Short mmCIF file of C-alpha atoms and ligand atoms in Angstrom, two decimals:
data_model
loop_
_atom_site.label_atom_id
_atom_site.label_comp_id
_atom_site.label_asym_id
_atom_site.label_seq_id
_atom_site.Cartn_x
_atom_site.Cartn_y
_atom_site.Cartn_z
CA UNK V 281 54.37 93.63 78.22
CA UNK V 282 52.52 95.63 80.84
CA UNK V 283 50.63 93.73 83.12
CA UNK V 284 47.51 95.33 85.02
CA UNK V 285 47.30 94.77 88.18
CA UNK V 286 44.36 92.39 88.35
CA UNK V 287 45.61 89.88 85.62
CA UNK V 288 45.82 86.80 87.70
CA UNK V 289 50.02 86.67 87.74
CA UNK V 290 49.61 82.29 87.43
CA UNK V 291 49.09 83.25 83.48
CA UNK V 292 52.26 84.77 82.68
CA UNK V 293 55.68 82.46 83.18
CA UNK V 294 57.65 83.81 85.92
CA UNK V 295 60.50 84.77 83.44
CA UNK V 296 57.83 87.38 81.87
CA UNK V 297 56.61 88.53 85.18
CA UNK V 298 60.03 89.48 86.32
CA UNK V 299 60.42 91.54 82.44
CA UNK V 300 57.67 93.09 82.48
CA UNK V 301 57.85 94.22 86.15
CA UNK V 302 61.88 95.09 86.39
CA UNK V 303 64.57 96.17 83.56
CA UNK V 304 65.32 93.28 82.14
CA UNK V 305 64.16 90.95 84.70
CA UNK V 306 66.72 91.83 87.03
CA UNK V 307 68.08 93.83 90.15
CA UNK V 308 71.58 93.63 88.96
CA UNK V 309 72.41 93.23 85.32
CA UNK V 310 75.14 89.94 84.55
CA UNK V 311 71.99 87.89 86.43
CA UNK V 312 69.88 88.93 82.87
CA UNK V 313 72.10 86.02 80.88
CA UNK V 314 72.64 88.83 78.54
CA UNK V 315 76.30 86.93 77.75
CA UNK V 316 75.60 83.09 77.61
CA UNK V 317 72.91 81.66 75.72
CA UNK V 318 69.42 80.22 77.31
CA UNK V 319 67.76 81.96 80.14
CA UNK V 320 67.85 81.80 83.77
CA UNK V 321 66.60 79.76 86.09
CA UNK V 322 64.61 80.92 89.28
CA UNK V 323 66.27 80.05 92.15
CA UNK V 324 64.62 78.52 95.37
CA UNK V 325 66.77 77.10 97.60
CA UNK V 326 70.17 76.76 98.57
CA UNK V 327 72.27 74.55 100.67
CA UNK V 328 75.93 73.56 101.30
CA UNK V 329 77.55 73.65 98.13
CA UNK V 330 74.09 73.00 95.80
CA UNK V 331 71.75 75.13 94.30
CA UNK V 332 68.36 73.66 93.73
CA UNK V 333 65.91 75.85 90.91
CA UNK V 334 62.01 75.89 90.88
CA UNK V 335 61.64 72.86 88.81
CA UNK V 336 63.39 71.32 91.27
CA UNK V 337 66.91 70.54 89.28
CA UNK V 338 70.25 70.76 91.35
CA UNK V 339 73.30 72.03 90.67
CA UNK V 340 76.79 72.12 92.22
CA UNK V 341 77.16 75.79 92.92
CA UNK V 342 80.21 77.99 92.08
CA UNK V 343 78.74 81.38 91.98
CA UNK V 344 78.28 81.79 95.79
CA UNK V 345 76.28 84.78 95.58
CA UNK V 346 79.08 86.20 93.86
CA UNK V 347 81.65 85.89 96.49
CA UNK V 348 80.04 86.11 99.87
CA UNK V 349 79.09 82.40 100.52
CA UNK V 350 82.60 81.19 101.48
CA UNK V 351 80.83 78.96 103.77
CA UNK V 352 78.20 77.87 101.34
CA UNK V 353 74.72 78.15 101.45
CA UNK V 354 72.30 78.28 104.62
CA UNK V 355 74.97 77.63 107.00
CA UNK V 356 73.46 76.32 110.15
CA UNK V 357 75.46 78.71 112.66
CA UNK V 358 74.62 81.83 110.17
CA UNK V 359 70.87 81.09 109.53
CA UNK V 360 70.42 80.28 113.63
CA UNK V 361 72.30 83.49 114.33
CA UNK V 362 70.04 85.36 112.02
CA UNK V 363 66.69 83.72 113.11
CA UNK V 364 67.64 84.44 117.02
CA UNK V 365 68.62 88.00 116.12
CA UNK V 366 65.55 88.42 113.89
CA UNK V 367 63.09 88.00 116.58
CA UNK V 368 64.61 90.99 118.59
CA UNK V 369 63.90 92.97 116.03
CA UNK V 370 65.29 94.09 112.46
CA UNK V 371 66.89 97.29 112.92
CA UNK V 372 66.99 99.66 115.57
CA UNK V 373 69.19 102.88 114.47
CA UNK V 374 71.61 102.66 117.04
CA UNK V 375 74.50 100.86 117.66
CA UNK V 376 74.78 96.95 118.85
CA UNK V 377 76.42 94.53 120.30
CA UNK V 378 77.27 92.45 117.17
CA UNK V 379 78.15 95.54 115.69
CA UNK V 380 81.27 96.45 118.02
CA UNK V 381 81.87 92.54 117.69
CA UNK V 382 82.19 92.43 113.83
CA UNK V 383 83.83 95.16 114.05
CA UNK V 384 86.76 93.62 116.23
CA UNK V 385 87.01 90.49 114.55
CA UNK V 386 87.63 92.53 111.42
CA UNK V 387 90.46 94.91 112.89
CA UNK V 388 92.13 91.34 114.36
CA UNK V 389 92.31 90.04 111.00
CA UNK V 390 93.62 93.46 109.27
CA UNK V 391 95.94 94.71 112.60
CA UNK V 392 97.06 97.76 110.48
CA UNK V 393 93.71 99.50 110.78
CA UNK V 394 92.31 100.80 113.81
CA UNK V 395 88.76 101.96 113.02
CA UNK V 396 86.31 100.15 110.48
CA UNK V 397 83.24 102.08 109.60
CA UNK V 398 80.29 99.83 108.31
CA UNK V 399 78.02 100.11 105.19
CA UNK V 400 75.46 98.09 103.69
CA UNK V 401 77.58 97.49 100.16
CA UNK V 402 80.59 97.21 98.80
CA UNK V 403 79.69 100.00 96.73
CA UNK V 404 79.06 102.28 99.58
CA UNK V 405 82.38 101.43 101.31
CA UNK V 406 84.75 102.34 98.03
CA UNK V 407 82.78 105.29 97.50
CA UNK V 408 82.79 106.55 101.04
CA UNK V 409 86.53 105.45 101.96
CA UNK V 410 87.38 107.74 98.52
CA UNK V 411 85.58 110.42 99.99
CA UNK V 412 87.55 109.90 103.21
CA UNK V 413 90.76 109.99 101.02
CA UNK V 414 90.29 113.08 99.19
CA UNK V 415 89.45 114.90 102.74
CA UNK V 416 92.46 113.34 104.25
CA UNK V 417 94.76 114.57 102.04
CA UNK V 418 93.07 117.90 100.59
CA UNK V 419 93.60 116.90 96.91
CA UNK V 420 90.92 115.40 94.20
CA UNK V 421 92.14 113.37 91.41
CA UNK V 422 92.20 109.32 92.14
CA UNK V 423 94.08 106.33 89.93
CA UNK V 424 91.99 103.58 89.25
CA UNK V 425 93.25 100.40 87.15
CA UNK V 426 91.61 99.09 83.65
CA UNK V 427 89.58 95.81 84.39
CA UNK V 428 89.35 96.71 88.39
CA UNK V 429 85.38 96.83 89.97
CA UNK V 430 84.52 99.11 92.76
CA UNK V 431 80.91 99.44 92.62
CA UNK V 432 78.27 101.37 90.80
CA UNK V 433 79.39 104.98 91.70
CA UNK V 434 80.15 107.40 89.50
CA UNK V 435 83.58 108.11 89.85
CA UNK V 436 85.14 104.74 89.46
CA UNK V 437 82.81 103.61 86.99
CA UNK V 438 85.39 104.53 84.55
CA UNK V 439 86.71 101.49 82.14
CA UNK V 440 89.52 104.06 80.12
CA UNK V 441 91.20 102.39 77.08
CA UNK V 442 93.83 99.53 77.15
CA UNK V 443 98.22 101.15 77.22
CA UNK V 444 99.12 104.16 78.68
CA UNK V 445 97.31 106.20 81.53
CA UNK V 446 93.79 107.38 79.70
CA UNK V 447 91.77 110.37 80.41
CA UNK V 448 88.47 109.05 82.67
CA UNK V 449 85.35 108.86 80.63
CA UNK V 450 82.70 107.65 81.72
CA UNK V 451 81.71 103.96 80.78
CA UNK V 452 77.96 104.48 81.65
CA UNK V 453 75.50 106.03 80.54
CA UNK V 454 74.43 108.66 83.02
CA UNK V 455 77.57 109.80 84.39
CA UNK V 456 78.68 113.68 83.49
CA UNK V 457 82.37 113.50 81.88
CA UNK V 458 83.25 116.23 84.78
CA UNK V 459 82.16 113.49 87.84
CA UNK V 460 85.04 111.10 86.10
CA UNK V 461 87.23 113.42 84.83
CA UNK V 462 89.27 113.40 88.04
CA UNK V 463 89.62 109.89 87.60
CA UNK V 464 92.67 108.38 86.30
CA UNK V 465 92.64 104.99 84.63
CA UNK V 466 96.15 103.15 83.93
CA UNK V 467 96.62 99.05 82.76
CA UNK V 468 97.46 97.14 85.55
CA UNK V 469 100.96 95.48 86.12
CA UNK V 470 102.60 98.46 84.71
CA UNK V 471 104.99 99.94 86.44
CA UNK V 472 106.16 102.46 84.25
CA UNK V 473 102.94 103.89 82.97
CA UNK V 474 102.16 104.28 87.30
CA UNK V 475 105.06 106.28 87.59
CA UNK V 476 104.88 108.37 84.36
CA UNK V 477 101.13 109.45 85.97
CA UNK V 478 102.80 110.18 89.13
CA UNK V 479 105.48 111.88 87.78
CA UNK V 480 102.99 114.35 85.92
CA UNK V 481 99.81 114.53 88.20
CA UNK V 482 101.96 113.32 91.87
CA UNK V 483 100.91 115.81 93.81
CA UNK V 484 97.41 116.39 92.83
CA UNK V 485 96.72 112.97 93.63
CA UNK V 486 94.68 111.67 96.76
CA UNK V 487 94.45 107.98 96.72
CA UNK V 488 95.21 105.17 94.38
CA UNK V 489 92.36 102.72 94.79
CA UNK V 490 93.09 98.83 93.30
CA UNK V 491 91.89 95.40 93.49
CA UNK V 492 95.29 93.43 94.99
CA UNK V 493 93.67 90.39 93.40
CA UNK V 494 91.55 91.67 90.51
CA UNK V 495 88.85 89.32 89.79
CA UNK V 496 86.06 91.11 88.01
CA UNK V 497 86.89 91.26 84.72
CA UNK V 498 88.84 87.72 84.73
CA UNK V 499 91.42 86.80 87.70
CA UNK V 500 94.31 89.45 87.11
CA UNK V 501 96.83 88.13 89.45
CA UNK V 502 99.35 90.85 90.01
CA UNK V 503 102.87 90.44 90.86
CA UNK V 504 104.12 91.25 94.73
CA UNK V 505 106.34 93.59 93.04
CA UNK V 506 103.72 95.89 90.83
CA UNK V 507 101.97 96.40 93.99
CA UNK V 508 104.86 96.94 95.89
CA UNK V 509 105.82 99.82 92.81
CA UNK V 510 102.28 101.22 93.93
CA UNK V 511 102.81 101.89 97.79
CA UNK V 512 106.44 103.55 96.82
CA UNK V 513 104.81 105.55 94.60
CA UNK V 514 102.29 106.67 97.25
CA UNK V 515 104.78 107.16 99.90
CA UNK V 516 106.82 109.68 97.37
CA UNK V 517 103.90 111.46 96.40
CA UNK V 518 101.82 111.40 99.67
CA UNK V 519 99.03 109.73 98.07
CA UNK V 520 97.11 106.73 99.92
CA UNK V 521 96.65 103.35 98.80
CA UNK V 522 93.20 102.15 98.75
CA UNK V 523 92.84 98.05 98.17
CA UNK V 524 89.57 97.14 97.61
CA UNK V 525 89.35 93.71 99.31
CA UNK V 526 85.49 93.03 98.74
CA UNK V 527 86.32 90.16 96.66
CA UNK V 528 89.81 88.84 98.51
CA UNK V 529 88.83 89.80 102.23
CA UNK V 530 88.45 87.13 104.15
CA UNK V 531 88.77 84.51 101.02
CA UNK V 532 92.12 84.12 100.61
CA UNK V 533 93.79 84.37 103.83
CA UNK V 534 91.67 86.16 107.07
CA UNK V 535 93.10 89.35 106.17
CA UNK V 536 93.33 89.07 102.32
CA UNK V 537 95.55 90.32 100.25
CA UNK V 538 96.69 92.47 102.88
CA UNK V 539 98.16 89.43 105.04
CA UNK V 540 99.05 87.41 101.96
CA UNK V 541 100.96 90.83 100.48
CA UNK V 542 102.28 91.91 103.53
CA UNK V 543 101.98 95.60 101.94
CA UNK V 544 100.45 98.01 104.12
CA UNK V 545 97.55 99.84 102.83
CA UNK V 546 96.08 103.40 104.13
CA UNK V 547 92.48 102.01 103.57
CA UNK V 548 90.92 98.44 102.88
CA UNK V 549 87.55 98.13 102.04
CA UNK V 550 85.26 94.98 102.70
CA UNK V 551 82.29 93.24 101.60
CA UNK V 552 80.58 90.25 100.72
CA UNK V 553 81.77 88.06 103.16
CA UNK V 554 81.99 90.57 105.68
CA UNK V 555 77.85 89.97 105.41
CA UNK V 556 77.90 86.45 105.39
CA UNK V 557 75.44 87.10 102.55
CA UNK V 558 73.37 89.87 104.41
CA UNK V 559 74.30 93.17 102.84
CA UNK V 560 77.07 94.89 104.63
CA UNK V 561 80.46 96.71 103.56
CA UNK V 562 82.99 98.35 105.61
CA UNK V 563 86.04 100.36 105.11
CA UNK V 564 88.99 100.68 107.45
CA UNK V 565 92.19 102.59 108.37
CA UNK V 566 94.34 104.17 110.88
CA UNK V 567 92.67 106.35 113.57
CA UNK V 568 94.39 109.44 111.88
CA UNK V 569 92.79 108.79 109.19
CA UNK V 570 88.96 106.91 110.44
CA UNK V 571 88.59 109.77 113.00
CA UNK V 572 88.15 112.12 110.29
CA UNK V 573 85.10 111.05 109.32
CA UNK V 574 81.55 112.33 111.28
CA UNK V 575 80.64 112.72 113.15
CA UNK V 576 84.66 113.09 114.70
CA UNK V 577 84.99 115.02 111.58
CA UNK V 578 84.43 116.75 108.60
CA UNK V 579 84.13 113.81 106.26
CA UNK V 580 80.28 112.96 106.36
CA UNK V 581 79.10 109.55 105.69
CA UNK V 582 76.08 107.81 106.85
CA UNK V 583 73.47 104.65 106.30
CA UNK V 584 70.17 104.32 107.49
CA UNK V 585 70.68 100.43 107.86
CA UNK V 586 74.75 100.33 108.56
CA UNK V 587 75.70 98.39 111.08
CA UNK V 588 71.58 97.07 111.63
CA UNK V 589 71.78 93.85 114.14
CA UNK V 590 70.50 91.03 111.57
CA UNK V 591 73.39 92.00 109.16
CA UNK V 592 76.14 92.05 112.17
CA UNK V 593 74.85 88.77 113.34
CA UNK V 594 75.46 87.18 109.74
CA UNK V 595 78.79 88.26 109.45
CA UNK V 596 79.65 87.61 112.70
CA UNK V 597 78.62 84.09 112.55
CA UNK V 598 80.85 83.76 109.16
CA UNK V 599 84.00 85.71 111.03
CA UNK V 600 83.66 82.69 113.36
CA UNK V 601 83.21 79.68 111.72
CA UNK V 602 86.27 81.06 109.41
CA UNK V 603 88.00 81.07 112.51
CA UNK V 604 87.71 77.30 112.80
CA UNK V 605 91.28 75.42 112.20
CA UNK V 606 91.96 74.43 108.80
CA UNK V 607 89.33 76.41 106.97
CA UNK V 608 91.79 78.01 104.52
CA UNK V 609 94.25 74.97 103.61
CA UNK V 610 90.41 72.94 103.10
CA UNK V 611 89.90 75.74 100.90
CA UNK V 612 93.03 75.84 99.17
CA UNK V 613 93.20 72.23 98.64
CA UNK V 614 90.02 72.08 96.95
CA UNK V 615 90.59 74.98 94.71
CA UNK V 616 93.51 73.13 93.60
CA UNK V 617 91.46 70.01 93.09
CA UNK V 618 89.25 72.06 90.93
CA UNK V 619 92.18 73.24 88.89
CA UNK V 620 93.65 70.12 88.22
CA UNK V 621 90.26 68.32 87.43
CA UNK V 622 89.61 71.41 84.90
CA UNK V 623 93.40 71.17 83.58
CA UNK V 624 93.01 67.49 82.91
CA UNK V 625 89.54 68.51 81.16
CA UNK V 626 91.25 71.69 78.93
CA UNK V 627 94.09 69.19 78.10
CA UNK V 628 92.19 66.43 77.13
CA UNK V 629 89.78 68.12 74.77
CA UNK V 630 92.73 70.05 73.44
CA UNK V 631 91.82 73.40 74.21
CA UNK V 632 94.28 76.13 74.37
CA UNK V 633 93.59 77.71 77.94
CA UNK V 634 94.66 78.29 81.19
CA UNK V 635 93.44 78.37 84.77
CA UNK V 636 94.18 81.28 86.93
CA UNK V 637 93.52 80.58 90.92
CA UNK V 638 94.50 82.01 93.94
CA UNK V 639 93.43 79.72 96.83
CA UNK V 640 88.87 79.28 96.03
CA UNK V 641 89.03 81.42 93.52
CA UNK V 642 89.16 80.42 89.95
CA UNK V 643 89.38 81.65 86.41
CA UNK V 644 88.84 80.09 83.02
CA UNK V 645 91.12 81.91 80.86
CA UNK V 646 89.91 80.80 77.75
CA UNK V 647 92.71 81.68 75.23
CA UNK V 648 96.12 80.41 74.30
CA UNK V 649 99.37 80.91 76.63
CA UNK V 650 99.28 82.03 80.68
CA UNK V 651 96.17 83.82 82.22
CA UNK V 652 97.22 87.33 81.32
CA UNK V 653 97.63 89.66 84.05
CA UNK V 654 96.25 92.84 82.55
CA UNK V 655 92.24 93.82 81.24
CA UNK V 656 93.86 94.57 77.43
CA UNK V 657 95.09 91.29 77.03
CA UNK V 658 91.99 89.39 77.70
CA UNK V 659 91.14 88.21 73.99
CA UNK V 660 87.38 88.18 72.68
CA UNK V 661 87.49 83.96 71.68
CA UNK V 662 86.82 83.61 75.63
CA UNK V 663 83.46 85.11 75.85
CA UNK V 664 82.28 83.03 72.78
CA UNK V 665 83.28 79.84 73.66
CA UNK V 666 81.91 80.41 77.32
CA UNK V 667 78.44 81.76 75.55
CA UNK V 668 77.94 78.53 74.46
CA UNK V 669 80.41 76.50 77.47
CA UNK V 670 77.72 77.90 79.97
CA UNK V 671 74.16 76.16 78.85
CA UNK V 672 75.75 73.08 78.34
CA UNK V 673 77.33 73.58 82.15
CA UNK V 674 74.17 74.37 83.48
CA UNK V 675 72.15 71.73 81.59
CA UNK V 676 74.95 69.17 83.28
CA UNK V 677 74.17 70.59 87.07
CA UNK V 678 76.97 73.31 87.21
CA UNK V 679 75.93 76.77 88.09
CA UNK V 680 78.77 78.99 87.10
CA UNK V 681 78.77 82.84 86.99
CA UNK V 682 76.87 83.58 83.37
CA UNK V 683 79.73 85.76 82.34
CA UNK V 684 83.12 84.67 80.91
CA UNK V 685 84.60 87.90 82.97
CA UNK V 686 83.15 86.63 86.13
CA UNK V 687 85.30 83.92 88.53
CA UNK V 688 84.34 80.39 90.42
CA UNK V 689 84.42 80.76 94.19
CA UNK V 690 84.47 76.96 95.85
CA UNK V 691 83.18 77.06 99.55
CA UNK V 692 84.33 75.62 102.65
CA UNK V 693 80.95 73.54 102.21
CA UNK V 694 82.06 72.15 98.56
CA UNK V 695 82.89 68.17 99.40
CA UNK V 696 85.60 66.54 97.21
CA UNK V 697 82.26 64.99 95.82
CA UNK V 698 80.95 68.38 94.96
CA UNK V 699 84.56 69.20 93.12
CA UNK V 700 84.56 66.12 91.40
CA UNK V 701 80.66 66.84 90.23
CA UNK V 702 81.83 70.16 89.12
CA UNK V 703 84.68 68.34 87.06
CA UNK V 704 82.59 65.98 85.35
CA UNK V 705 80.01 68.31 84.32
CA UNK V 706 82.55 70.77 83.35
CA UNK V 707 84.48 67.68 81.25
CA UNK V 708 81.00 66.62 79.63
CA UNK V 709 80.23 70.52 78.48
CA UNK V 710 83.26 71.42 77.24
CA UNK V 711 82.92 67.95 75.01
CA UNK V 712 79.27 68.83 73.18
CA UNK V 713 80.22 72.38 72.70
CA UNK V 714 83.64 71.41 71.25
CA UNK V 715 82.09 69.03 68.91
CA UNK V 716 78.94 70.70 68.01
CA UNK V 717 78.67 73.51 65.52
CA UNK V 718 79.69 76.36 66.09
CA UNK V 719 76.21 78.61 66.77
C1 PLP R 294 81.41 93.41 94.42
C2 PLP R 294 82.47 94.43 94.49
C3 PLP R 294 82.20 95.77 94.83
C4 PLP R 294 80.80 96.29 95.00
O1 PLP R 294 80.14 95.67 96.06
P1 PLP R 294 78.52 95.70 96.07
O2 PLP R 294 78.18 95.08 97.40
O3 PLP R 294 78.08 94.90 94.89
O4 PLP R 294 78.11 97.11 95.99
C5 PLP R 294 83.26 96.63 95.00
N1 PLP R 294 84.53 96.22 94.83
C6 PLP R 294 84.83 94.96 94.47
C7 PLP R 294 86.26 94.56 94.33
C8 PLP R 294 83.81 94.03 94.26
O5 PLP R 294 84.11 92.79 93.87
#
């Protein structure tokens, strides 16, 4: 598949281009189709709630970048506050004025931090604000939960087996069992597993780090109380609570599942929407805590392109147009459009499934009874029927996430026209793939 440099590039199909040039076509793997059947298309153009690929088909978007396009794509204030900050220059090293403005708007929206540090991924803010965790409170093992994302670090990039609190190995390749074997992994909404770790391994622990809402491997909604169990357990044990908002910030209230829990966490981390699709994370927490990082102290954590103007001026612009009145019920009203339109589908066609949503986000749970609320209860029937589910989707003009583990995000810019696209198409899949052969 190698291609010298002076074939003339027209010859080979775009698709083959990208395989022969990057692993597997990609920058980031779930965007391979590796999951649903057919390949995927090239993107060119986005706007509002629609997606438009280079043969020029459209589609009713409800990938949204994967969670940062809460106000759809190419914004008008977001692209004009990017094109004015573009011509002042990129990136300059030192801090700016949008930078101490993001910043603000973020600490008014979670009021119990009091410093916010920026990145340029999510990634980079989990795996920093960890570091900042373990130097805070001079110990080095960390909880994670089974079906929770933090990024592509080593540490957390530790799946454990379903039940009781497992030993961390490593689910990579690439990752020494001694960089994970700090990390503990327990099933989420569990109290009693939690507190049987704690009870062992309390006081060698430094932070528990969870998704409030966990929406990477499904939508795991967790109860108030199971998170609740979590910053008692910290308290006793003088461990801090990490949530990892990078999905929920700023989707499903201002301050996420901070504000919507009313819990108060030692650290939040950000990103996504914090970016306004630009690439930016940030983590946050009290000054006790913040100033401990460089260069006030001796946690050390850097970036290059943190905090760079053209970033700060996308997620500005977001910040503010989320600010706008309304933004979150419009949001929440036509999630639950989307639900019902899906519901009516499911029932219909006389599929056993369920819907879980919180506010714009939404998960097919494709298997009998509730959404379930832990990783080990998400069957394997799910992932084949949305193999097939997803062509057919895409073929009809909906662009969902090509992975039965990923979640729908609806945008403020997603008409009741766009929802009721999205229903239809979804309605008219689900039909041929129920009533075809099974492949
Ligand atoms: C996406 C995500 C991350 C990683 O963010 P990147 O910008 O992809 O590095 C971390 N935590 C959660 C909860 C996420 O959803």
């Amino acid at each position: 598949m190698s291609v010298p440099p002076s074939t003339p590039h027209d010859d080979l199909p775009l698709l083959a281009r990208a395989r022969a040039s990057m692993p597997g076509g990609v920058s980031s793997p779930v965007r391979a189709f590796g999951a649903v059947q057919g390949d995927p298309p090239f993107v060119v153009r986005g706007e509002g709630a629609q997606l438009f690929d280079r043969s020029g088909k459209r589609y009713v978007d409800l990938v949204g970048s994967w969670g940062p396009l809460i106000l759809g794509h190419a914004h008008p204030a977001v692209v004009e506050a990017v094109q004015r900050t573009a011509a002042d220059g990129l990136s300059f090293g030192a801090t700016c004025e949008a930078e101490v403005e993001l910043a603000e708007a973020i600490l008014r929206r979670f009021p119990f931090a009091d410093r916010v540090r920026f990145t340029s991924s999510g990634t980079e803010a989990v795996m920093s604000a960890l570091r900042l965790a373990r130097g805070a409170t001079g110990r080095d093992r960390v909880v994670k939960f089974e079906g929770c994302y933090h990024g592509h670090f080593d540490a957390l990039l530790v799946k454990g087996g379903s039940g009781l609190a497992t030993f961390g190995t490593p689910s990579s390749g690439g990752v020494p069992e001694a960089f994970t074997a700090l990390t503990e992994v327990l099933p989420l909404d569990d109290e009693a597993a939690a507190s049987a770790l704690f009870a062992d391994k309390g006081s060698e622990i430094a932070c528990v780090v969870i998704e409030p809402m966990p929406a990477n491997a499904g939508l795991l909604e967790q109860r108030q109380a199971f998170l609740e169990h979590l910053r008692s357990l910290c308290d006793e044990h003088g461990a801090l609570l990490l949530f990892d908002e990078v999905i929920s910030g700023f989707r499903v209230a201002p301050g996420g599942m901070t504000e919507r829990s009313g819990i108060r966490p030692d650290l939040v981390t950000v990103g996504k929407i914090v970016g306004g699709g630009m690439p930016v994370g940030a983590f946050m927490g009290s000054e006790n805590v913040m100033e401990l990082l460089a260069p006030n102290g001796p946690v050390y954590h850097a970036g290059t392109l943190s905090g760079n103007p053209l970033a700060m001026a996308a997620g500005r612009a977001t910040l503010a147009q989320l600010d706008e009145p309304g933004v979150y019920a419009t949001l929440e009203a036509r999630g639950a459009r989307l639900e019902q339109g899906w519901r009516a589908s499911l029932d219909k066609h006389g599929l056993p499934a369920g819907i879980a949503r919180v506010g714009s986000v939404l998960w097919l749970s494709l298997q009998p009874g509730p959404p379930p609320r832990a990783f080990h209860l998400v069957g394997e029937d799910g992932p084949r029927i949305y193999s097939r589910l997803h062509p057919a989707m895409l073929e009809r003009g909906l662009w969902m996430a090509p992975s039965a583990y990923e979640v729908a995000f609806v945008s403020t810019a997603h008409s009741e026209a766009d929802i009721d696209e999205a229903i239809a198409a979804f309605d008219a899949a689900l039909g041929a793939v129920l009533t075809e052969a099974p492949a």
